[in-house]
Short mmCIF file of N, CA and C in Angstrom, two decimals:
data_model
loop_
_atom_site.label_atom_id
_atom_site.label_comp_id
_atom_site.label_asym_id
_atom_site.label_seq_id
_atom_site.Cartn_x
_atom_site.Cartn_y
_atom_site.Cartn_z
N MET K 1 -12.10 -4.37 11.33
CA MET K 1 -11.31 -3.25 10.24
C MET K 1 -12.12 -2.18 9.97
N HIS K 2 -11.50 -1.04 9.65
CA HIS K 2 -12.29 0.15 9.23
C HIS K 2 -11.80 0.73 8.01
N ARG K 3 -12.62 1.32 7.39
CA ARG K 3 -12.19 2.14 6.06
C ARG K 3 -12.39 3.39 6.42
N ALA K 4 -11.62 4.42 5.93
CA ALA K 4 -11.66 5.76 6.25
C ALA K 4 -12.18 6.43 4.79
N PHE K 5 -13.45 7.22 4.79
CA PHE K 5 -14.02 7.71 3.77
C PHE K 5 -14.03 9.33 3.88
N ARG K 6 -13.43 10.07 2.93
CA ARG K 6 -13.75 11.28 2.88
C ARG K 6 -14.80 11.85 1.81
N SER K 7 -15.79 12.11 2.19
CA SER K 7 -16.92 12.71 1.22
C SER K 7 -16.92 14.10 0.68
N HIS K 8 -17.79 14.31 0.04
CA HIS K 8 -17.45 15.74 -0.80
C HIS K 8 -17.94 17.01 0.39
N ASN K 9 -18.34 16.62 1.49
CA ASN K 9 -18.78 17.76 2.46
C ASN K 9 -17.54 18.06 3.21
N GLU K 10 -16.32 17.33 3.04
CA GLU K 10 -15.04 17.34 3.66
C GLU K 10 -15.17 16.75 5.30
N THR K 11 -16.14 15.97 5.60
CA THR K 11 -16.08 15.28 6.61
C THR K 11 -15.38 13.77 6.54
N THR K 12 -14.87 13.27 7.52
CA THR K 12 -14.35 11.94 7.36
C THR K 12 -14.89 10.98 8.09
N ALA K 13 -15.44 9.99 7.43
CA ALA K 13 -16.20 8.83 8.38
C ALA K 13 -15.46 7.69 8.23
N CYS K 14 -15.34 6.83 9.66
CA CYS K 14 -14.67 5.47 9.52
C CYS K 14 -15.73 4.56 9.55
N VAL K 15 -15.89 3.75 8.40
CA VAL K 15 -16.90 2.73 8.46
C VAL K 15 -16.52 1.31 8.68
N PRO K 16 -17.04 0.73 9.42
CA PRO K 16 -16.64 -0.68 9.84
C PRO K 16 -16.85 -1.54 8.57
N HIS K 17 -16.00 -2.23 8.24
CA HIS K 17 -16.01 -3.14 7.15
C HIS K 17 -15.33 -4.38 7.49
N TRP K 18 -15.25 -5.54 6.66
CA TRP K 18 -14.77 -6.81 6.92
C TRP K 18 -14.02 -7.32 5.83
N ASP K 19 -12.94 -7.96 6.20
CA ASP K 19 -11.88 -8.24 5.22
C ASP K 19 -11.73 -9.77 4.79
N SER K 20 -12.49 -10.50 5.79
CA SER K 20 -12.32 -12.06 5.55
C SER K 20 -12.50 -12.85 4.13
N LEU K 21 -13.65 -12.05 3.56
CA LEU K 21 -13.74 -12.63 2.28
C LEU K 21 -13.08 -12.31 1.08
N ILE K 22 -12.25 -11.20 1.22
CA ILE K 22 -11.88 -10.56 0.14
C ILE K 22 -10.57 -11.01 -0.11
N HIS K 23 -10.43 -12.13 -0.87
CA HIS K 23 -9.04 -12.40 -1.07
C HIS K 23 -8.99 -13.16 -2.50
N SER K 24 -9.94 -13.33 -3.14
CA SER K 24 -9.89 -13.57 -4.70
C SER K 24 -11.15 -12.97 -5.57
N GLU K 25 -10.88 -13.16 -6.77
CA GLU K 25 -12.01 -12.72 -7.79
C GLU K 25 -13.18 -13.51 -7.38
N ASP K 26 -13.16 -14.54 -7.11
CA ASP K 26 -14.45 -15.20 -6.77
C ASP K 26 -15.46 -14.39 -5.68
N THR K 27 -15.03 -13.81 -4.97
CA THR K 27 -15.70 -12.76 -4.01
C THR K 27 -16.01 -11.54 -4.54
N TYR K 28 -15.46 -10.91 -5.70
CA TYR K 28 -15.68 -9.54 -6.23
C TYR K 28 -17.09 -9.09 -6.25
N ASN K 29 -18.08 -9.96 -6.55
CA ASN K 29 -19.36 -9.90 -6.86
C ASN K 29 -20.28 -9.69 -5.59
N VAL K 30 -19.66 -10.44 -4.66
CA VAL K 30 -20.50 -10.45 -3.10
C VAL K 30 -20.12 -9.06 -2.64
N PHE K 31 -18.63 -8.66 -2.65
CA PHE K 31 -18.04 -7.78 -2.17
C PHE K 31 -18.76 -6.22 -2.56
N ARG K 32 -18.87 -6.45 -3.96
CA ARG K 32 -19.41 -5.15 -4.86
C ARG K 32 -20.94 -4.84 -4.32
N LYS K 33 -21.46 -5.86 -4.24
CA LYS K 33 -23.02 -5.66 -3.76
C LYS K 33 -23.35 -5.30 -2.52
N VAL K 34 -22.46 -5.77 -1.58
CA VAL K 34 -22.78 -5.22 -0.38
C VAL K 34 -22.10 -4.09 -0.26
N PHE K 35 -21.03 -3.61 -0.69
CA PHE K 35 -20.35 -2.24 -0.63
C PHE K 35 -21.42 -1.37 -1.14
N GLU K 36 -22.06 -1.66 -2.27
CA GLU K 36 -22.65 -0.59 -3.25
C GLU K 36 -23.83 -0.42 -2.52
N ARG K 37 -24.53 -1.47 -1.91
CA ARG K 37 -25.65 -1.15 -0.75
C ARG K 37 -25.42 -0.42 0.27
N ALA K 38 -24.49 -0.47 0.88
CA ALA K 38 -24.05 0.14 2.30
C ALA K 38 -23.56 1.31 1.96
N TYR K 39 -22.57 1.67 1.10
CA TYR K 39 -21.93 2.92 0.95
C TYR K 39 -22.08 4.08 -0.31
N LYS K 40 -23.06 3.49 -1.26
CA LYS K 40 -23.18 4.29 -2.46
C LYS K 40 -23.58 5.62 -2.16
N SER K 41 -24.41 5.74 -1.12
CA SER K 41 -24.91 6.99 -0.69
C SER K 41 -23.75 8.13 -0.11
N LEU K 42 -22.87 7.54 0.28
CA LEU K 42 -21.67 8.36 0.81
C LEU K 42 -21.06 9.48 -0.06
N ARG K 43 -20.81 8.98 -1.54
CA ARG K 43 -20.11 9.89 -2.58
C ARG K 43 -18.72 10.25 -1.98
N PRO K 44 -17.83 9.32 -1.64
CA PRO K 44 -16.65 9.58 -1.07
C PRO K 44 -15.62 10.18 -2.01
N GLU K 45 -14.67 11.05 -1.73
CA GLU K 45 -13.62 11.56 -2.55
C GLU K 45 -12.43 10.69 -2.38
N LYS K 46 -12.24 10.00 -1.27
CA LYS K 46 -11.06 9.26 -1.11
C LYS K 46 -11.74 7.90 -0.08
N ILE K 47 -10.88 6.77 -0.23
CA ILE K 47 -11.20 5.70 0.53
C ILE K 47 -9.77 4.95 0.77
N MET K 48 -9.53 4.51 1.68
CA MET K 48 -8.16 3.86 2.48
C MET K 48 -8.62 2.57 2.52
N ILE K 49 -7.73 1.65 1.72
CA ILE K 49 -8.00 0.23 1.92
C ILE K 49 -6.72 -0.57 2.01
N ASP K 50 -6.69 -1.87 2.14
CA ASP K 50 -5.56 -2.66 2.60
C ASP K 50 -5.19 -2.83 1.02
N MET K 51 -4.12 -3.61 0.61
CA MET K 51 -3.54 -3.65 -0.51
C MET K 51 -4.23 -5.06 -1.11
N SER K 52 -5.44 -4.68 -1.66
CA SER K 52 -6.14 -5.91 -2.32
C SER K 52 -6.81 -5.27 -3.58
N ASP K 53 -6.47 -6.30 -4.56
CA ASP K 53 -7.00 -5.70 -6.14
C ASP K 53 -8.35 -5.84 -6.36
N VAL K 54 -8.69 -7.06 -5.81
CA VAL K 54 -10.16 -7.43 -5.58
C VAL K 54 -10.83 -6.27 -4.86
N GLU K 55 -10.65 -5.71 -3.91
CA GLU K 55 -11.40 -4.85 -3.19
C GLU K 55 -11.27 -3.52 -4.02
N GLU K 56 -10.14 -3.30 -4.71
CA GLU K 56 -10.05 -1.96 -5.33
C GLU K 56 -10.69 -2.06 -6.63
N ASN K 57 -10.78 -3.36 -7.12
CA ASN K 57 -11.45 -3.36 -8.40
C ASN K 57 -13.04 -3.01 -8.17
N ALA K 58 -13.61 -3.47 -6.96
CA ALA K 58 -15.00 -3.55 -6.74
C ALA K 58 -15.26 -2.09 -6.31
N ILE K 59 -14.40 -1.50 -5.61
CA ILE K 59 -14.88 0.03 -5.30
C ILE K 59 -14.76 0.71 -6.49
N ARG K 60 -13.78 0.76 -7.44
CA ARG K 60 -13.72 1.30 -8.59
C ARG K 60 -14.84 1.07 -9.68
N SER K 61 -15.39 0.08 -9.54
CA SER K 61 -16.60 -0.21 -10.42
C SER K 61 -17.93 0.61 -9.75
N ILE K 62 -17.84 1.06 -8.58
CA ILE K 62 -18.79 1.72 -8.08
C ILE K 62 -18.52 3.16 -8.00
N PHE K 63 -17.43 3.60 -7.65
CA PHE K 63 -16.66 4.92 -7.58
C PHE K 63 -15.45 5.06 -8.33
N PRO K 64 -15.96 5.52 -9.68
CA PRO K 64 -14.84 5.29 -10.72
C PRO K 64 -13.76 6.36 -10.44
N SER K 65 -14.06 7.58 -9.94
CA SER K 65 -13.08 8.64 -9.82
C SER K 65 -12.67 8.94 -8.56
N VAL K 66 -12.89 7.96 -7.49
CA VAL K 66 -12.39 8.07 -6.13
C VAL K 66 -10.90 7.93 -6.00
N ASN K 67 -10.48 8.73 -5.20
CA ASN K 67 -8.96 8.33 -4.82
C ASN K 67 -8.77 7.46 -3.75
N ILE K 68 -8.16 6.27 -4.32
CA ILE K 68 -7.78 4.95 -3.27
C ILE K 68 -6.66 5.19 -2.83
N GLN K 69 -6.51 4.99 -1.60
CA GLN K 69 -5.07 5.11 -0.89
C GLN K 69 -4.77 3.82 -0.19
N TRP K 70 -3.64 3.41 -0.13
CA TRP K 70 -3.17 1.86 0.46
C TRP K 70 -3.12 2.27 2.03
N CYS K 71 -3.34 1.40 2.80
CA CYS K 71 -3.10 1.52 4.16
C CYS K 71 -1.72 1.45 4.38
N LEU K 72 -0.97 2.59 5.17
CA LEU K 72 0.29 2.81 5.13
C LEU K 72 0.96 1.63 6.20
N PHE K 73 0.16 1.23 7.08
CA PHE K 73 0.63 0.18 8.37
C PHE K 73 0.91 -0.95 7.28
N HIS K 74 0.02 -1.52 6.38
CA HIS K 74 -0.04 -2.78 5.62
C HIS K 74 0.99 -2.81 4.64
N ILE K 75 1.37 -1.51 3.94
CA ILE K 75 2.42 -1.31 3.12
C ILE K 75 3.84 -1.56 3.68
N LEU K 76 3.95 -0.82 5.00
CA LEU K 76 5.11 -0.92 5.65
C LEU K 76 5.57 -2.58 6.01
N ARG K 77 4.39 -3.06 6.33
CA ARG K 77 4.47 -4.58 6.74
C ARG K 77 4.86 -5.32 5.73
N ALA K 78 4.23 -5.22 4.52
CA ALA K 78 4.62 -5.83 3.38
C ALA K 78 6.21 -5.56 2.72
N ILE K 79 6.69 -4.14 2.92
CA ILE K 79 7.98 -3.92 2.48
C ILE K 79 8.82 -4.50 3.55
N SER K 80 8.66 -4.52 4.86
CA SER K 80 9.58 -4.91 5.74
C SER K 80 9.72 -6.65 5.37
N GLN K 81 8.66 -7.30 5.35
CA GLN K 81 8.66 -8.92 4.84
C GLN K 81 9.48 -8.96 3.53
N GLN K 82 9.22 -8.30 2.43
CA GLN K 82 10.01 -8.57 1.07
C GLN K 82 11.42 -8.16 1.42
N VAL K 83 11.78 -6.99 2.34
CA VAL K 83 13.35 -6.73 2.54
C VAL K 83 13.69 -7.95 3.31
N ARG K 84 13.20 -8.42 4.33
CA ARG K 84 13.86 -9.43 5.23
C ARG K 84 14.09 -10.68 4.27
N ALA K 85 12.91 -10.92 3.37
CA ALA K 85 13.27 -12.26 2.81
C ALA K 85 13.98 -12.11 1.46
N LYS K 86 14.39 -10.95 0.87
CA LYS K 86 15.29 -10.86 -0.24
C LYS K 86 16.52 -10.01 -0.19
N LEU K 87 16.92 -9.49 1.14
CA LEU K 87 18.19 -8.92 1.38
C LEU K 87 18.65 -9.90 2.47
N VAL K 88 19.61 -10.83 1.94
CA VAL K 88 20.22 -11.75 3.04
C VAL K 88 21.63 -11.76 2.84
N LEU K 89 22.16 -11.28 4.00
CA LEU K 89 23.91 -11.10 3.93
C LEU K 89 24.43 -12.02 4.61
N GLU K 90 25.75 -11.88 4.81
CA GLU K 90 26.55 -13.03 5.56
C GLU K 90 26.14 -13.32 6.92
N SER K 91 26.12 -12.17 7.68
CA SER K 91 25.87 -12.10 9.10
C SER K 91 24.57 -11.54 9.56
N ILE K 92 24.34 -11.90 10.91
CA ILE K 92 23.02 -11.48 11.14
C ILE K 92 23.06 -9.98 11.56
N SER K 93 24.26 -9.55 12.04
CA SER K 93 24.48 -7.96 12.20
C SER K 93 24.50 -7.44 10.77
N ASP K 94 24.96 -7.81 9.75
CA ASP K 94 25.01 -6.99 8.69
C ASP K 94 23.50 -7.13 7.98
N ASN K 95 22.70 -8.27 8.13
CA ASN K 95 21.63 -8.26 7.86
C ASN K 95 20.62 -7.08 8.51
N LYS K 96 20.81 -7.23 9.65
CA LYS K 96 19.99 -5.98 10.59
C LYS K 96 20.30 -4.54 10.21
N ARG K 97 21.48 -4.26 10.06
CA ARG K 97 21.91 -3.21 9.42
C ARG K 97 21.48 -2.58 8.05
N ALA K 98 21.64 -3.51 7.15
CA ALA K 98 21.07 -3.30 5.89
C ALA K 98 19.57 -3.39 5.95
N HIS K 99 18.81 -4.05 6.68
CA HIS K 99 17.52 -4.04 6.59
C HIS K 99 17.00 -2.74 7.09
N GLN K 100 17.51 -2.31 8.29
CA GLN K 100 17.16 -1.19 8.85
C GLN K 100 17.36 0.05 7.89
N ALA K 101 18.50 0.04 7.25
CA ALA K 101 18.80 1.27 6.30
C ALA K 101 17.74 1.27 5.06
N VAL K 102 17.63 0.14 4.55
CA VAL K 102 16.53 0.07 3.36
C VAL K 102 14.96 0.49 3.82
N ILE K 103 14.49 0.02 4.73
CA ILE K 103 13.15 0.20 5.20
C ILE K 103 13.02 1.63 5.78
N SER K 104 14.18 2.35 6.17
CA SER K 104 14.16 3.71 6.80
C SER K 104 13.98 4.63 5.48
N GLN K 105 14.78 4.24 4.29
CA GLN K 105 14.70 5.02 3.30
C GLN K 105 13.56 4.64 2.26
N LEU K 106 12.93 3.52 2.56
CA LEU K 106 11.43 3.40 1.79
C LEU K 106 10.62 4.21 2.32
N LYS K 107 10.59 4.05 3.72
CA LYS K 107 9.56 4.79 4.63
C LYS K 107 9.72 6.19 4.26
N GLY K 108 10.64 7.04 3.97
CA GLY K 108 10.83 8.04 3.74
C GLY K 108 10.32 8.71 2.54
N MET K 109 10.39 7.77 1.36
CA MET K 109 9.78 7.78 0.30
C MET K 109 8.23 7.87 0.31
N MET K 110 7.82 6.95 1.23
CA MET K 110 6.56 6.86 1.27
C MET K 110 5.67 8.01 1.56
N TRP K 111 6.24 8.78 2.53
CA TRP K 111 5.63 10.22 2.91
C TRP K 111 5.89 11.29 1.98
N GLU K 112 6.54 11.11 1.02
CA GLU K 112 6.88 12.29 0.15
C GLU K 112 5.46 12.65 -0.49
N ASN K 113 5.23 13.96 -0.58
CA ASN K 113 4.26 14.58 -1.23
C ASN K 113 4.43 15.14 -2.69
N SER K 114 5.96 15.46 -2.70
CA SER K 114 6.43 15.99 -4.12
C SER K 114 6.97 14.86 -4.90
N ARG K 115 6.50 15.10 -6.17
CA ARG K 115 7.01 13.76 -7.18
C ARG K 115 8.48 13.98 -7.42
N ALA K 116 8.96 15.50 -7.58
CA ALA K 116 10.30 15.51 -7.80
C ALA K 116 11.21 15.01 -6.64
N GLU K 117 10.68 15.26 -5.42
CA GLU K 117 11.48 14.74 -4.09
C GLU K 117 11.50 13.30 -4.08
N TYR K 118 10.15 12.56 -4.38
CA TYR K 118 10.13 11.24 -4.30
C TYR K 118 10.95 10.56 -5.50
N THR K 119 11.19 11.31 -6.64
CA THR K 119 12.04 10.61 -7.72
C THR K 119 13.26 10.90 -7.34
N ARG K 120 13.89 11.97 -6.69
CA ARG K 120 15.14 11.99 -6.10
C ARG K 120 15.56 11.10 -5.07
N LYS K 121 14.77 10.88 -4.16
CA LYS K 121 14.77 9.72 -3.23
C LYS K 121 14.97 8.41 -3.76
N LEU K 122 14.42 8.14 -4.84
CA LEU K 122 14.24 6.71 -5.49
C LEU K 122 15.74 6.59 -6.04
N SER K 123 16.21 7.65 -6.73
CA SER K 123 17.41 7.59 -7.58
C SER K 123 18.35 7.32 -6.48
N GLN K 124 18.55 8.02 -5.35
CA GLN K 124 19.54 7.75 -4.31
C GLN K 124 19.54 6.47 -3.75
N PHE K 125 18.27 5.90 -3.61
CA PHE K 125 18.09 4.70 -2.86
C PHE K 125 18.49 3.86 -3.74
N ILE K 126 18.33 3.70 -4.91
CA ILE K 126 18.84 2.72 -6.10
C ILE K 126 20.44 2.85 -6.28
N GLN K 127 20.66 4.12 -6.29
CA GLN K 127 22.42 4.11 -6.25
C GLN K 127 23.04 3.71 -4.97
N GLU K 128 22.43 4.10 -3.75
CA GLU K 128 23.05 3.47 -2.59
C GLU K 128 23.00 1.99 -2.44
N PHE K 129 22.02 1.20 -2.78
CA PHE K 129 21.80 -0.14 -2.47
C PHE K 129 22.30 -0.88 -3.74
N SER K 130 22.80 -0.17 -4.84
CA SER K 130 23.16 -1.05 -6.03
C SER K 130 24.44 -1.99 -5.44
N ILE K 131 24.97 -2.02 -4.42
CA ILE K 131 26.16 -2.72 -3.89
C ILE K 131 25.44 -4.17 -3.66
N TYR K 132 23.92 -4.22 -3.59
CA TYR K 132 23.50 -5.56 -3.59
C TYR K 132 22.39 -5.86 -4.73
N PRO K 133 23.40 -6.10 -5.66
CA PRO K 133 22.60 -6.49 -7.20
C PRO K 133 21.39 -7.51 -7.08
N LEU K 134 21.71 -8.53 -6.42
CA LEU K 134 20.49 -9.42 -6.32
C LEU K 134 19.45 -8.94 -5.57
N PHE K 135 19.56 -7.93 -4.66
CA PHE K 135 18.39 -7.72 -3.79
C PHE K 135 17.51 -6.63 -4.63
N GLN K 136 18.42 -5.68 -5.64
CA GLN K 136 17.75 -4.98 -6.32
C GLN K 136 17.10 -5.63 -7.76
N GLU K 137 17.75 -6.69 -7.97
CA GLU K 137 17.13 -7.27 -9.19
C GLU K 137 15.70 -7.98 -8.69
N GLN K 138 15.66 -8.63 -7.44
CA GLN K 138 14.50 -9.20 -6.97
C GLN K 138 13.29 -7.99 -6.68
N LEU K 139 13.84 -6.77 -6.15
CA LEU K 139 13.02 -5.84 -5.77
C LEU K 139 12.28 -4.99 -6.73
N PHE K 140 13.12 -4.84 -7.93
CA PHE K 140 12.71 -3.95 -9.04
C PHE K 140 12.44 -5.06 -10.36
N GLY K 141 12.68 -6.33 -10.14
CA GLY K 141 12.56 -7.18 -11.13
C GLY K 141 12.86 -7.03 -12.76
#
Protein backbone atom coordinates (compact mmCIF):
# COMPACT_ATOMS: atom_id res chain seq x y z
CA MET A 1 0.00 0.00 0.00
CA HIS A 2 1.22 3.51 -0.72
CA ARG A 3 0.17 6.91 0.53
CA ALA A 4 0.32 9.99 -1.66
CA PHE A 5 1.69 13.10 -0.02
CA ARG A 6 1.72 16.61 -1.46
CA SER A 7 4.22 18.76 0.38
CA HIS A 8 4.69 22.52 0.50
CA ASN A 9 7.12 22.52 -2.41
CA GLU A 10 4.36 21.13 -4.68
CA THR A 11 6.02 17.78 -5.28
CA THR A 12 4.06 14.61 -4.82
CA ALA A 13 5.73 11.68 -3.16
CA CYS A 14 4.27 8.20 -2.81
CA VAL A 15 5.41 6.76 0.46
CA PRO A 16 5.29 3.01 1.19
CA HIS A 17 3.07 2.27 4.11
CA TRP A 18 1.46 -0.72 5.79
CA ASP A 19 -2.19 -1.28 6.64
CA SER A 20 -2.19 -4.59 8.48
CA LEU A 21 -2.26 -3.12 12.00
CA ILE A 22 -4.56 -0.16 11.48
CA HIS A 23 -7.88 -1.65 12.51
CA SER A 24 -8.56 -0.49 16.05
CA GLU A 25 -7.86 2.24 18.54
CA ASP A 26 -5.44 -0.18 20.25
CA THR A 27 -2.98 0.39 17.41
CA TYR A 28 -3.37 4.17 17.34
CA ASN A 29 -0.25 4.93 19.42
CA VAL A 30 1.94 2.47 17.53
CA PHE A 31 0.83 3.88 14.19
CA ARG A 32 1.23 7.46 15.40
CA LYS A 33 4.81 6.92 16.63
CA VAL A 34 5.92 5.15 13.46
CA PHE A 35 4.20 7.71 11.23
CA GLU A 36 5.63 10.66 13.15
CA ARG A 37 9.20 9.34 13.04
CA ALA A 38 9.04 8.47 9.36
CA TYR A 39 7.08 11.37 7.88
CA LYS A 40 7.15 14.41 10.21
CA SER A 41 9.82 16.14 8.11
CA LEU A 42 7.66 15.98 4.95
CA ARG A 43 5.23 18.71 6.11
CA PRO A 44 2.52 17.48 3.72
CA GLU A 45 -0.42 19.58 2.55
CA LYS A 46 -2.48 16.55 1.44
CA ILE A 47 -2.48 12.89 2.40
CA MET A 48 -4.56 10.15 0.78
CA ILE A 49 -5.61 7.29 3.05
CA ASP A 50 -8.05 4.40 3.15
CA MET A 51 -11.25 4.92 5.12
CA SER A 52 -9.75 4.42 8.58
CA ASP A 53 -10.69 6.58 11.56
CA VAL A 54 -7.68 5.31 13.51
CA GLU A 55 -5.30 6.27 10.72
CA GLU A 56 -6.97 9.66 10.21
CA ASN A 57 -6.86 10.46 13.95
CA ALA A 58 -3.17 9.56 14.16
CA ILE A 59 -2.33 11.69 11.13
CA ARG A 60 -4.37 14.64 12.44
CA SER A 61 -2.52 14.47 15.77
CA ILE A 62 0.76 15.04 13.87
CA PHE A 63 -0.48 17.23 10.99
CA PRO A 64 -3.59 19.05 12.32
CA SER A 65 -4.13 21.20 9.21
CA VAL A 66 -3.37 18.62 6.53
CA ASN A 67 -6.03 17.95 3.89
CA ILE A 68 -6.90 14.24 4.24
CA GLN A 69 -8.55 12.62 1.24
CA TRP A 70 -9.99 9.13 1.15
CA CYS A 71 -8.90 6.69 -1.54
CA LEU A 72 -11.60 6.77 -4.22
CA PHE A 73 -11.04 3.11 -5.11
CA HIS A 74 -11.92 2.04 -1.57
CA ILE A 75 -14.85 4.47 -1.36
CA LEU A 76 -16.31 3.07 -4.59
CA ARG A 77 -15.83 -0.48 -3.37
CA ALA A 78 -17.58 0.32 -0.07
CA ILE A 79 -20.44 2.11 -1.88
CA SER A 80 -20.90 -0.83 -4.25
CA GLN A 81 -21.00 -3.30 -1.35
CA GLN A 82 -23.54 -1.19 0.56
CA VAL A 83 -25.79 -0.69 -2.46
CA ARG A 84 -25.78 -4.40 -3.28
CA ALA A 85 -26.54 -5.30 0.34
CA LYS A 86 -29.24 -2.70 0.96
CA LEU A 87 -31.04 -2.39 -2.38
CA VAL A 88 -32.68 -5.77 -2.97
CA LEU A 89 -35.47 -6.02 -5.52
CA GLU A 90 -37.70 -8.82 -6.82
CA SER A 91 -35.60 -10.00 -9.76
CA ILE A 92 -31.91 -10.29 -10.52
CA SER A 93 -32.26 -8.10 -13.61
CA ASP A 94 -34.08 -5.38 -11.61
CA ASN A 95 -31.35 -5.56 -8.96
CA LYS A 96 -28.59 -5.24 -11.53
CA ARG A 97 -30.26 -2.31 -13.30
CA ALA A 98 -30.97 -0.45 -10.04
CA HIS A 99 -27.47 -1.13 -8.65
CA GLN A 100 -25.83 0.21 -11.81
CA ALA A 101 -28.00 3.35 -11.79
CA VAL A 102 -27.36 4.08 -8.10
CA ILE A 103 -23.62 3.44 -8.31
CA SER A 104 -23.32 5.52 -11.48
CA GLN A 105 -25.00 8.52 -9.86
CA LEU A 106 -22.98 8.20 -6.66
CA LYS A 107 -19.76 8.06 -8.70
CA GLY A 108 -20.85 11.22 -10.50
CA MET A 109 -21.29 12.99 -7.17
CA MET A 110 -17.87 11.84 -5.92
CA TRP A 111 -16.04 13.66 -8.69
CA GLU A 112 -17.86 16.98 -8.24
CA ASN A 113 -15.69 19.95 -7.32
CA SER A 114 -18.53 22.43 -6.99
CA ARG A 115 -20.55 22.28 -3.77
CA ALA A 116 -23.60 23.67 -5.59
CA GLU A 117 -23.39 21.02 -8.31
CA TYR A 118 -22.84 18.28 -5.72
CA THR A 119 -25.90 19.46 -3.78
CA ARG A 120 -27.96 19.53 -6.98
CA LYS A 121 -26.88 15.98 -7.87
CA LEU A 122 -27.56 14.76 -4.32
CA SER A 123 -31.09 16.22 -4.42
CA GLN A 124 -31.65 14.61 -7.82
CA PHE A 125 -30.36 11.29 -6.47
CA ILE A 126 -32.69 11.42 -3.45
CA GLN A 127 -35.67 12.31 -5.63
CA GLU A 128 -34.94 9.69 -8.29
CA PHE A 129 -34.42 6.86 -5.83
CA SER A 130 -37.28 7.81 -3.50
CA ILE A 131 -39.17 4.93 -5.15
CA TYR A 132 -37.02 2.67 -2.94
CA PRO A 133 -37.90 4.05 0.53
CA LEU A 134 -36.32 1.17 2.48
CA PHE A 135 -33.06 1.65 0.59
CA GLN A 136 -33.04 5.39 1.29
CA GLU A 137 -33.85 4.81 4.95
CA GLN A 138 -30.93 2.40 5.26
CA LEU A 139 -28.60 4.59 3.22
CA PHE A 140 -29.35 7.92 4.89
CA GLY A 141 -30.46 6.46 8.21
